[in-house]
Tab-separated table of N, CA, C and O in Angstrom:
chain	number	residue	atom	x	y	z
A	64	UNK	N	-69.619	39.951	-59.008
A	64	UNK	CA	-70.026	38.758	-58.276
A	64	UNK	C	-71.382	38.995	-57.605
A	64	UNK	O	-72.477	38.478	-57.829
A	65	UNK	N	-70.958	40.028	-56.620
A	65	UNK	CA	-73.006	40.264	-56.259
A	65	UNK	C	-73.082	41.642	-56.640
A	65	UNK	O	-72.196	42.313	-57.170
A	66	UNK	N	-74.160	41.965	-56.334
A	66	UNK	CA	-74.689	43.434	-56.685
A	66	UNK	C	-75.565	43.663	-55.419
A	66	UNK	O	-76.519	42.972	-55.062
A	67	UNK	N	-75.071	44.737	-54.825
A	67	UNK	CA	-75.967	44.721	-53.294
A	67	UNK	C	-76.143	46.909	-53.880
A	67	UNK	O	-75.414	47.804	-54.308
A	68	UNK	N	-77.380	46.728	-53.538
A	68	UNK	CA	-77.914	48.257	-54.024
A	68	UNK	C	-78.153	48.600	-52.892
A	68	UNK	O	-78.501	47.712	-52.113
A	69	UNK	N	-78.038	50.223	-52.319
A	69	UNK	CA	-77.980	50.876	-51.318
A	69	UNK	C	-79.520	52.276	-51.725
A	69	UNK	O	-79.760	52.830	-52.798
A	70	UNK	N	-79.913	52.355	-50.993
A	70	UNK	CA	-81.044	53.540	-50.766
A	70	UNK	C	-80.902	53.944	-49.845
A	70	UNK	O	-80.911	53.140	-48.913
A	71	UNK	N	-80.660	55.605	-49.478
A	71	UNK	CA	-80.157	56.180	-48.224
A	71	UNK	C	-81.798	57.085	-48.233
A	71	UNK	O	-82.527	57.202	-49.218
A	72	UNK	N	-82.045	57.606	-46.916
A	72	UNK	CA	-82.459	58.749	-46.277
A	72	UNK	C	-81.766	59.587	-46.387
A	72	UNK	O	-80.589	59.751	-46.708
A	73	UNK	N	-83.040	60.487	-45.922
A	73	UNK	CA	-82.154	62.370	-45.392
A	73	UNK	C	-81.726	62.256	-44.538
A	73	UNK	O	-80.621	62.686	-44.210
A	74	UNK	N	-82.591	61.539	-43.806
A	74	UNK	CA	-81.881	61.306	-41.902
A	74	UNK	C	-81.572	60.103	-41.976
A	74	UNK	O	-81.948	59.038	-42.467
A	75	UNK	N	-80.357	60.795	-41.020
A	75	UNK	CA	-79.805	59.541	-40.069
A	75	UNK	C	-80.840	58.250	-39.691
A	75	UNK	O	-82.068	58.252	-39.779
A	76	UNK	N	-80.021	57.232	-39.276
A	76	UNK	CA	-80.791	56.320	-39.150
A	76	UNK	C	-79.962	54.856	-38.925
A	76	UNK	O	-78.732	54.887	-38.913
A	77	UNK	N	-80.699	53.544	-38.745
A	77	UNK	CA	-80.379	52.354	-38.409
A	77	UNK	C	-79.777	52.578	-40.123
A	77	UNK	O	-80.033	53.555	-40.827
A	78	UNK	N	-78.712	51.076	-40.618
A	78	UNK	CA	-78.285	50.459	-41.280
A	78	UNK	C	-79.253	49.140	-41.343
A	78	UNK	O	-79.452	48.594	-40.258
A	79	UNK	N	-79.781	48.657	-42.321
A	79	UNK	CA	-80.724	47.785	-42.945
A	79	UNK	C	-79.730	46.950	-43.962
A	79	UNK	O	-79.095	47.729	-44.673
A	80	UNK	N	-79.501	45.881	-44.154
A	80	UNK	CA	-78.494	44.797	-44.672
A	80	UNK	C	-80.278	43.680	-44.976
A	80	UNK	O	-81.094	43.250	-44.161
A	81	UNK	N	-80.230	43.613	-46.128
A	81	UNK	CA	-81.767	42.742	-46.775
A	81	UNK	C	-81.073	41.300	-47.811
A	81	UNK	O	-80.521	41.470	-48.898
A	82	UNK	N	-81.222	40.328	-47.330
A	82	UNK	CA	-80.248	39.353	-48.144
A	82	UNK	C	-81.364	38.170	-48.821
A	82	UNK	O	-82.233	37.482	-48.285
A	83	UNK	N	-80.974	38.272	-50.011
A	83	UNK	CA	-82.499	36.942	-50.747
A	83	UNK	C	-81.369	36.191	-50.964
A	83	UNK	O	-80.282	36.747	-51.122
A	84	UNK	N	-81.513	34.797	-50.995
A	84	UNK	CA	-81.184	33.743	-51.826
A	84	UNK	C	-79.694	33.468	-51.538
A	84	UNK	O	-78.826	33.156	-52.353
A	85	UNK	N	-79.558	33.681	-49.972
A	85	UNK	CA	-78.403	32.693	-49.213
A	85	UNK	C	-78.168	31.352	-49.788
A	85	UNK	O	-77.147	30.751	-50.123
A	86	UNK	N	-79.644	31.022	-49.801
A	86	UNK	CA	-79.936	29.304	-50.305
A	86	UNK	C	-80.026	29.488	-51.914
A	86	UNK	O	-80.981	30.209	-52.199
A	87	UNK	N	-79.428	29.117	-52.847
A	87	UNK	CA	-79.818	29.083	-54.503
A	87	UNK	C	-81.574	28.674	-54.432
A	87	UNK	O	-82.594	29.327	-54.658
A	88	UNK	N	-81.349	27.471	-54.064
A	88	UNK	CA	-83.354	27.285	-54.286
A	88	UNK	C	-84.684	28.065	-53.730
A	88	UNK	O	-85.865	27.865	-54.015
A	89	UNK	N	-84.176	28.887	-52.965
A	89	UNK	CA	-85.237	30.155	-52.538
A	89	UNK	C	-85.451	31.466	-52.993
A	89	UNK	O	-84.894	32.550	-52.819
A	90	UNK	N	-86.322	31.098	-53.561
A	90	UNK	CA	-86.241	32.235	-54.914
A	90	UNK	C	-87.196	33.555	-54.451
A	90	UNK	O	-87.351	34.563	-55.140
A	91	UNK	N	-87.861	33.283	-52.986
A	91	UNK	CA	-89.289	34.228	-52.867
A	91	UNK	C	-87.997	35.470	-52.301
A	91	UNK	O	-87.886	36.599	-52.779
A	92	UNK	N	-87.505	35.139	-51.673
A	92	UNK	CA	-86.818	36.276	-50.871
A	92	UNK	C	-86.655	37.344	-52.276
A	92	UNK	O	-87.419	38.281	-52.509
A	93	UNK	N	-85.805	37.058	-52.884
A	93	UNK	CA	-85.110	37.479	-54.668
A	93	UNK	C	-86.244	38.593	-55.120
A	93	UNK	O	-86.095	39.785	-55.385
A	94	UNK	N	-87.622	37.638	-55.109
A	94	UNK	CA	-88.528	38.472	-55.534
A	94	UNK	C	-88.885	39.295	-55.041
A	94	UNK	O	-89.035	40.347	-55.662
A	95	UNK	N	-89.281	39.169	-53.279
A	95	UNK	CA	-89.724	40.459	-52.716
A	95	UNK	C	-88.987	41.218	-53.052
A	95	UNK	O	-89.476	42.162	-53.672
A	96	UNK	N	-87.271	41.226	-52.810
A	96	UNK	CA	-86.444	42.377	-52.737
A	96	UNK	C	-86.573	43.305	-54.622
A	96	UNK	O	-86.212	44.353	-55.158
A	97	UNK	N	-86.985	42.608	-54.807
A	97	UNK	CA	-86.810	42.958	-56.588
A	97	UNK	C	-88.250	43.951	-56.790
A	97	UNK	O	-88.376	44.783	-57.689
A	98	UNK	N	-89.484	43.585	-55.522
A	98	UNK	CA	-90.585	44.340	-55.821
A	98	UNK	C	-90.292	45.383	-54.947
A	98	UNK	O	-90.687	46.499	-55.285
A	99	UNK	N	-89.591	45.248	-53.731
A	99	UNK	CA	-89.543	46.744	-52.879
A	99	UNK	C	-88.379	47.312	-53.927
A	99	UNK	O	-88.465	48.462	-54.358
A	100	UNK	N	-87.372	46.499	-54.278
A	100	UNK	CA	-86.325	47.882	-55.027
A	100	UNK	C	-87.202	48.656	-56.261
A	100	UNK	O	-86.761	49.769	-56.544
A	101	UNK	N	-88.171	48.287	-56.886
A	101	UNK	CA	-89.130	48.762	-58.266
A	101	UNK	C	-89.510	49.598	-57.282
A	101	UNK	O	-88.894	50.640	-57.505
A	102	UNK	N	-90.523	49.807	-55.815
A	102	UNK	CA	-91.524	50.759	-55.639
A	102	UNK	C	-90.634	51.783	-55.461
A	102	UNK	O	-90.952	52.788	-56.095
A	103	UNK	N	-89.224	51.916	-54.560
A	103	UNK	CA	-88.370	52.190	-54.237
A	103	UNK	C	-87.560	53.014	-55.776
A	103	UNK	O	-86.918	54.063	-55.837
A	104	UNK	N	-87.780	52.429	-56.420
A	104	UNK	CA	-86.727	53.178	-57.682
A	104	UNK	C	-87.860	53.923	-58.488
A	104	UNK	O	-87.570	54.997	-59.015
A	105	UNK	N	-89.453	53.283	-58.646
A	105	UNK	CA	-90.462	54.342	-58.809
A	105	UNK	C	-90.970	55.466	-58.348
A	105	UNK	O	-91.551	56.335	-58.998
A	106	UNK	N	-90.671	55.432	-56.849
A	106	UNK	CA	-90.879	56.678	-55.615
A	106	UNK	C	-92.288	56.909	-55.261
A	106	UNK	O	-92.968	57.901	-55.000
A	107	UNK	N	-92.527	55.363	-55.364
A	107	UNK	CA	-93.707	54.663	-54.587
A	107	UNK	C	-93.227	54.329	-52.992
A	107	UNK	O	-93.810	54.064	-51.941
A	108	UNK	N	-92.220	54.452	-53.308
A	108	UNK	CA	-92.092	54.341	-51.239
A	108	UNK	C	-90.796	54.918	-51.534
A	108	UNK	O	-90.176	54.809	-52.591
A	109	UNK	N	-90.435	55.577	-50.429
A	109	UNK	CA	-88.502	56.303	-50.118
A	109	UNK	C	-88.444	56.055	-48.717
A	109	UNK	O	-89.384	56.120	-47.925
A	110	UNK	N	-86.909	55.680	-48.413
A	110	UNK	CA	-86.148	55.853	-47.193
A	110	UNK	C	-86.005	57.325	-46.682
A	110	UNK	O	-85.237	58.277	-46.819
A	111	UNK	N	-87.233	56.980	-45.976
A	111	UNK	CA	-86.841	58.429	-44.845
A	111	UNK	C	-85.727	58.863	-44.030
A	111	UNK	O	-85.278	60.008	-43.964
A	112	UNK	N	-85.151	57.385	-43.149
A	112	UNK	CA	-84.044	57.827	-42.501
A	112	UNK	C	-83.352	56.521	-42.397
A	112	UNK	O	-83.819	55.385	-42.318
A	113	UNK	N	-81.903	57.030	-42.417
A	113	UNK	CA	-80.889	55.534	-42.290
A	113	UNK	C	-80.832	55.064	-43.582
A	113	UNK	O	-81.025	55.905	-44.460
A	114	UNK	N	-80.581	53.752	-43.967
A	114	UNK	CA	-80.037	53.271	-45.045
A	114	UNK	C	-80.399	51.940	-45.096
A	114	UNK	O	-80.363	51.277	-44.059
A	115	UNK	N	-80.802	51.363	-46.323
A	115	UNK	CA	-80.833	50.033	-46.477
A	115	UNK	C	-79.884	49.364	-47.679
A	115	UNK	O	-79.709	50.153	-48.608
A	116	UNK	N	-79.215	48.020	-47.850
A	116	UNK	CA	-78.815	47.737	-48.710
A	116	UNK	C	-79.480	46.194	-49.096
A	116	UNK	O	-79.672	45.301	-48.271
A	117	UNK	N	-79.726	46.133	-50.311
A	117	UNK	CA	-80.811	45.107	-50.899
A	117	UNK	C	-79.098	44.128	-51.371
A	117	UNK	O	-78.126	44.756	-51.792
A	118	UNK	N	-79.085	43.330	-51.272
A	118	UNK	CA	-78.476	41.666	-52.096
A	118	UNK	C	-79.503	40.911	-52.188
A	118	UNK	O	-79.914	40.470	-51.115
A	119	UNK	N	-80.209	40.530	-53.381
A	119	UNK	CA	-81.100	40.274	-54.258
A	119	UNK	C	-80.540	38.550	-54.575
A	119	UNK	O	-81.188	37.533	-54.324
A	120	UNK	N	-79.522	38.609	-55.029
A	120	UNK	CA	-79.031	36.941	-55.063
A	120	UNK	C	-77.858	36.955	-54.388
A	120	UNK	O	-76.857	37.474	-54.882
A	121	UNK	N	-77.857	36.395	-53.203
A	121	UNK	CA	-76.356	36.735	-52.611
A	121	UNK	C	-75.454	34.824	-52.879
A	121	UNK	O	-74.434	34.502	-52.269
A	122	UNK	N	-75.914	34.243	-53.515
A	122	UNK	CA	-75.269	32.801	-54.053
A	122	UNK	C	-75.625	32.915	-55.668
A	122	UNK	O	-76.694	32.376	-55.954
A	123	UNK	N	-75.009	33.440	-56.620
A	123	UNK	CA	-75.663	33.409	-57.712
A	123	UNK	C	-75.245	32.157	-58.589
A	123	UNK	O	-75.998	31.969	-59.545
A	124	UNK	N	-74.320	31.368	-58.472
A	124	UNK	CA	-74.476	30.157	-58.741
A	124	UNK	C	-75.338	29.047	-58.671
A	124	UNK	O	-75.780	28.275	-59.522
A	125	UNK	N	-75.485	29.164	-57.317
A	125	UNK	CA	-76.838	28.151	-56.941
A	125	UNK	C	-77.956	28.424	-57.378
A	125	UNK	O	-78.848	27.658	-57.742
A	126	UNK	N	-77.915	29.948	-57.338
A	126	UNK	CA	-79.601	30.447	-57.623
A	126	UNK	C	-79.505	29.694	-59.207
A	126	UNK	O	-80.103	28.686	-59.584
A	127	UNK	N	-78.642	30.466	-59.891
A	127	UNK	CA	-78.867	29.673	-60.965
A	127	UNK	C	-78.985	28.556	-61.254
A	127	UNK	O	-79.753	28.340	-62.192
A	128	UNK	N	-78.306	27.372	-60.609
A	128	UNK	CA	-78.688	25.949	-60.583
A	128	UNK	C	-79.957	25.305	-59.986
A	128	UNK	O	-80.315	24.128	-59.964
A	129	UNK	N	-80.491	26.357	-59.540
A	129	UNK	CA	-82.154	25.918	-58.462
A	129	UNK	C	-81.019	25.135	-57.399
A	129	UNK	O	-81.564	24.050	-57.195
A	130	UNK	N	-79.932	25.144	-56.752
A	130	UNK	CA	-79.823	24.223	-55.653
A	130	UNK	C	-79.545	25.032	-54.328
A	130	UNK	O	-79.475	26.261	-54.295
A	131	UNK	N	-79.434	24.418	-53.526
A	131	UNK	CA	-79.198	25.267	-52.302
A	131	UNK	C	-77.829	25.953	-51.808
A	131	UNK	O	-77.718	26.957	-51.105
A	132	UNK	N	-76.831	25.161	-52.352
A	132	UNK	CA	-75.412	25.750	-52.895
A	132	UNK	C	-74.787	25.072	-53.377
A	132	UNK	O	-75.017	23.873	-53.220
A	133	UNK	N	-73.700	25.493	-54.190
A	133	UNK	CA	-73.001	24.545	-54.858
A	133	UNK	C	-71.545	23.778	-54.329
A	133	UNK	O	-71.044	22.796	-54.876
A	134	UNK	N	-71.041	24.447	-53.199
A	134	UNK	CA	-69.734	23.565	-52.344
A	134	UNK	C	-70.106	23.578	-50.766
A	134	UNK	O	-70.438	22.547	-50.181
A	135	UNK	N	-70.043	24.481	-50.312
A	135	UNK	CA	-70.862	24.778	-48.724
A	135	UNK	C	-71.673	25.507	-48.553
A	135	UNK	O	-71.700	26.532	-49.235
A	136	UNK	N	-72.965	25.179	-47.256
A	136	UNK	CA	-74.014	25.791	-47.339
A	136	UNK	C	-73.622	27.514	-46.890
A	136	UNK	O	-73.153	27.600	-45.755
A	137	UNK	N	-73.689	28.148	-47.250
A	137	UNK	CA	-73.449	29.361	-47.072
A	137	UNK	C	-73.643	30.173	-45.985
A	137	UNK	O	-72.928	31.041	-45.484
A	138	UNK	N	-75.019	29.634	-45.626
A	138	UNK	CA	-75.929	30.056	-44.422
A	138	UNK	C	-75.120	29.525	-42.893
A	138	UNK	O	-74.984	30.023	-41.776
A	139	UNK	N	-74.811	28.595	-43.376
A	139	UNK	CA	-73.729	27.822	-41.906
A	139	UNK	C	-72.089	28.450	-41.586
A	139	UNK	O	-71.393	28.489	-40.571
A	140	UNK	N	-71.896	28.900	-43.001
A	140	UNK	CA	-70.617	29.684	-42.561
A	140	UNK	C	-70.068	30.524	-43.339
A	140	UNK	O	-69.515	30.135	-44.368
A	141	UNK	N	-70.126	32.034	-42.942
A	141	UNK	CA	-69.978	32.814	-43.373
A	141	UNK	C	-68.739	33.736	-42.398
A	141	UNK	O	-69.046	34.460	-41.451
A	142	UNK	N	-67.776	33.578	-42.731
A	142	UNK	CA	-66.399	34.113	-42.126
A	142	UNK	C	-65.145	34.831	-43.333
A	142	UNK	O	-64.820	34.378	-44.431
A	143	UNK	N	-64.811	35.669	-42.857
A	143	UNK	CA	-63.963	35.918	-43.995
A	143	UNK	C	-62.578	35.321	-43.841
A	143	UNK	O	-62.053	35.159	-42.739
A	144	UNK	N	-62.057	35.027	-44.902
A	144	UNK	CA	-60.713	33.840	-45.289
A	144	UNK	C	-60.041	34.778	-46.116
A	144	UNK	O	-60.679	35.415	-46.954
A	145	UNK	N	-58.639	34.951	-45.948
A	145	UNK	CA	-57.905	35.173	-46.259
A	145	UNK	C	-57.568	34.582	-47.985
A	145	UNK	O	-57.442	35.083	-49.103
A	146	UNK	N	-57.533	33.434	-47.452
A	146	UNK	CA	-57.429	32.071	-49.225
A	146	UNK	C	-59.054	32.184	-48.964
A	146	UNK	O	-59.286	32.679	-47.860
A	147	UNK	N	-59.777	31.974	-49.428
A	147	UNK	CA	-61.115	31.341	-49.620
A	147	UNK	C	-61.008	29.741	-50.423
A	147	UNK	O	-60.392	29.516	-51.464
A	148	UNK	N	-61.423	29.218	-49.990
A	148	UNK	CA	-61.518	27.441	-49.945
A	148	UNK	C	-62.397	27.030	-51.583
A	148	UNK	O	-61.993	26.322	-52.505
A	149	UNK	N	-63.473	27.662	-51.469
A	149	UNK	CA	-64.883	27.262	-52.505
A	149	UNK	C	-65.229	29.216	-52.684
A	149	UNK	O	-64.913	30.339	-52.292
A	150	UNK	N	-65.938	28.572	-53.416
A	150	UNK	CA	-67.265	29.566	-54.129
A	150	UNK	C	-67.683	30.115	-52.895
A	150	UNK	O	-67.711	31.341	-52.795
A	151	UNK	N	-68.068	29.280	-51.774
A	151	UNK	CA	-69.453	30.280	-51.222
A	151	UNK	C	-68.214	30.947	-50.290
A	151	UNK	O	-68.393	32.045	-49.764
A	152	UNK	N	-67.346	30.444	-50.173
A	152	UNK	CA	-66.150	30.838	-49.148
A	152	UNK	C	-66.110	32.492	-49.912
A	152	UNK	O	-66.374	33.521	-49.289
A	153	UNK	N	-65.805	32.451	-51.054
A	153	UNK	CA	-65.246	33.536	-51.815
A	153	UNK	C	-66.927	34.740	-51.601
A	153	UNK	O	-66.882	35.963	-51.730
A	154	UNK	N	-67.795	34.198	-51.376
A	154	UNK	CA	-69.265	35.240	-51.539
A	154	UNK	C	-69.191	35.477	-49.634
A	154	UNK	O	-69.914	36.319	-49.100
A	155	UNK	N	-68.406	34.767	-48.974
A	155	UNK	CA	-68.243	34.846	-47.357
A	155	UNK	C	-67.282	36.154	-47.124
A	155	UNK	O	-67.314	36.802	-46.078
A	156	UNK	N	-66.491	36.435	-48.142
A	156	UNK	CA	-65.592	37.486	-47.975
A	156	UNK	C	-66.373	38.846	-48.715
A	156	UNK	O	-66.371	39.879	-48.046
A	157	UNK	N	-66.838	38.869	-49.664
A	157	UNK	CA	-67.730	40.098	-50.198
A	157	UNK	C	-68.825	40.522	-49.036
A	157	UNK	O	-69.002	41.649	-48.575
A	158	UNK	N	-69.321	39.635	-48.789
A	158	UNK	CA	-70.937	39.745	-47.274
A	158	UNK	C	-70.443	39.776	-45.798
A	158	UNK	O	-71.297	39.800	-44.911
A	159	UNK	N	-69.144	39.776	-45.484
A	159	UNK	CA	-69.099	39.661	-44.083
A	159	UNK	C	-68.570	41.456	-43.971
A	159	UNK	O	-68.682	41.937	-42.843
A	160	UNK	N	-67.961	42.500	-45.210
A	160	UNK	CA	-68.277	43.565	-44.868
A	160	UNK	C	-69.189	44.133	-44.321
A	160	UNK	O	-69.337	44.770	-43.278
A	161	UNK	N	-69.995	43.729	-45.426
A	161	UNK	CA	-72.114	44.426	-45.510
A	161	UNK	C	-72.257	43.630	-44.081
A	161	UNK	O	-72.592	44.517	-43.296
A	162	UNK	N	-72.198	42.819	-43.606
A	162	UNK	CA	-72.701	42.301	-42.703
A	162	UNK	C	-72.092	43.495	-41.337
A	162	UNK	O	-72.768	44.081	-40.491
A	163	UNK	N	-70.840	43.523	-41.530
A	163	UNK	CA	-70.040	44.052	-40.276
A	163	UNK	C	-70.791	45.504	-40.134
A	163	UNK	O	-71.108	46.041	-39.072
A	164	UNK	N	-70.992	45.990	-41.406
A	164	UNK	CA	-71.559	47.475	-41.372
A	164	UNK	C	-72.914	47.518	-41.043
A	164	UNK	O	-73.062	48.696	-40.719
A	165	UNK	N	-73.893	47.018	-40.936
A	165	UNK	CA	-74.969	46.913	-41.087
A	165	UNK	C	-75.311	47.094	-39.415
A	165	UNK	O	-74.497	46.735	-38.563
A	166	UNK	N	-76.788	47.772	-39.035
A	166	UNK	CA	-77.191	47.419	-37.311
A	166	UNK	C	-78.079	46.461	-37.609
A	166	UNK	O	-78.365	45.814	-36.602
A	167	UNK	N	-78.964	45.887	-39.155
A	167	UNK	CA	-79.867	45.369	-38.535
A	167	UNK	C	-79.574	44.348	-39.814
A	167	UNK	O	-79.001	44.806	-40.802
A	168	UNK	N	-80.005	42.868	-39.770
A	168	UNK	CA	-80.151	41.752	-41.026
A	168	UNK	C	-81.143	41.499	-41.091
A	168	UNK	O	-81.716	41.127	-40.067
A	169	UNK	N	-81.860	41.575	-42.356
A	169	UNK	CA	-82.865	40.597	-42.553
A	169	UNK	C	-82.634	39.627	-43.999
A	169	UNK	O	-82.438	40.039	-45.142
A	170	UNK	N	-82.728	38.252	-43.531
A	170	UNK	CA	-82.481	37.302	-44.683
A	170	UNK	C	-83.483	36.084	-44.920
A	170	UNK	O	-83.569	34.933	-44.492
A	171	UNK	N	-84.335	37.040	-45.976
A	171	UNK	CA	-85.251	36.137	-46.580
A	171	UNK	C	-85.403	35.817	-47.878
A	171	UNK	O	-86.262	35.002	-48.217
């Protein structure tokens, strides 16, 4: 369902949680994360300390439809459910781990 890639340091460090494409139609986030994971997997840049984890399309339905989501906006509610209701409900239970683990979010 998603693919969230992890790059650790030697050292210790903050937890980094990097999320593109909450929204299906925002595609720039997708890309940055797709050019830092290349410099990153070339060893044009490395994690010195702590950890980051990249989700690159974290709605991959929508992304694929160009829309912003396909049952609820994702970005408005993200809780984990026991039943999950919809689609984005079901991507609310995979991301509210990464989320719980994480010290820091960035979602662009």
């Amino acid at each position: 369902m998603l693919n969230p890639v992890v790059y650790t340091g030697t050292e210790s460090g903050v937890k980094l949680l990097v999320l593109g494409a909450v929204h299906g139609n925002e595609k720039c986030g997708t890309e940055a994360i797709r050019r830092v994971m290349a410099e990153l997997n070339s060893g044009a840049l490395r994690i010195a300390a702590g950890q980051v984890t990249f989700v690159p399309i974290c709605n991959p339905r929508a992304y694929e439809k160009d829309v912003r989501f396909t049952e609820r906006n994702l970005n408005r509610y993200v809780v984990p459910m026991e039943i999950p209701d919809c689609y984005e409900a079901e991507l609310g239970n995979v991301l509210c781990p990464l989320l719980a683990d994480c010290d820091v979010l960035l979602d662009i």
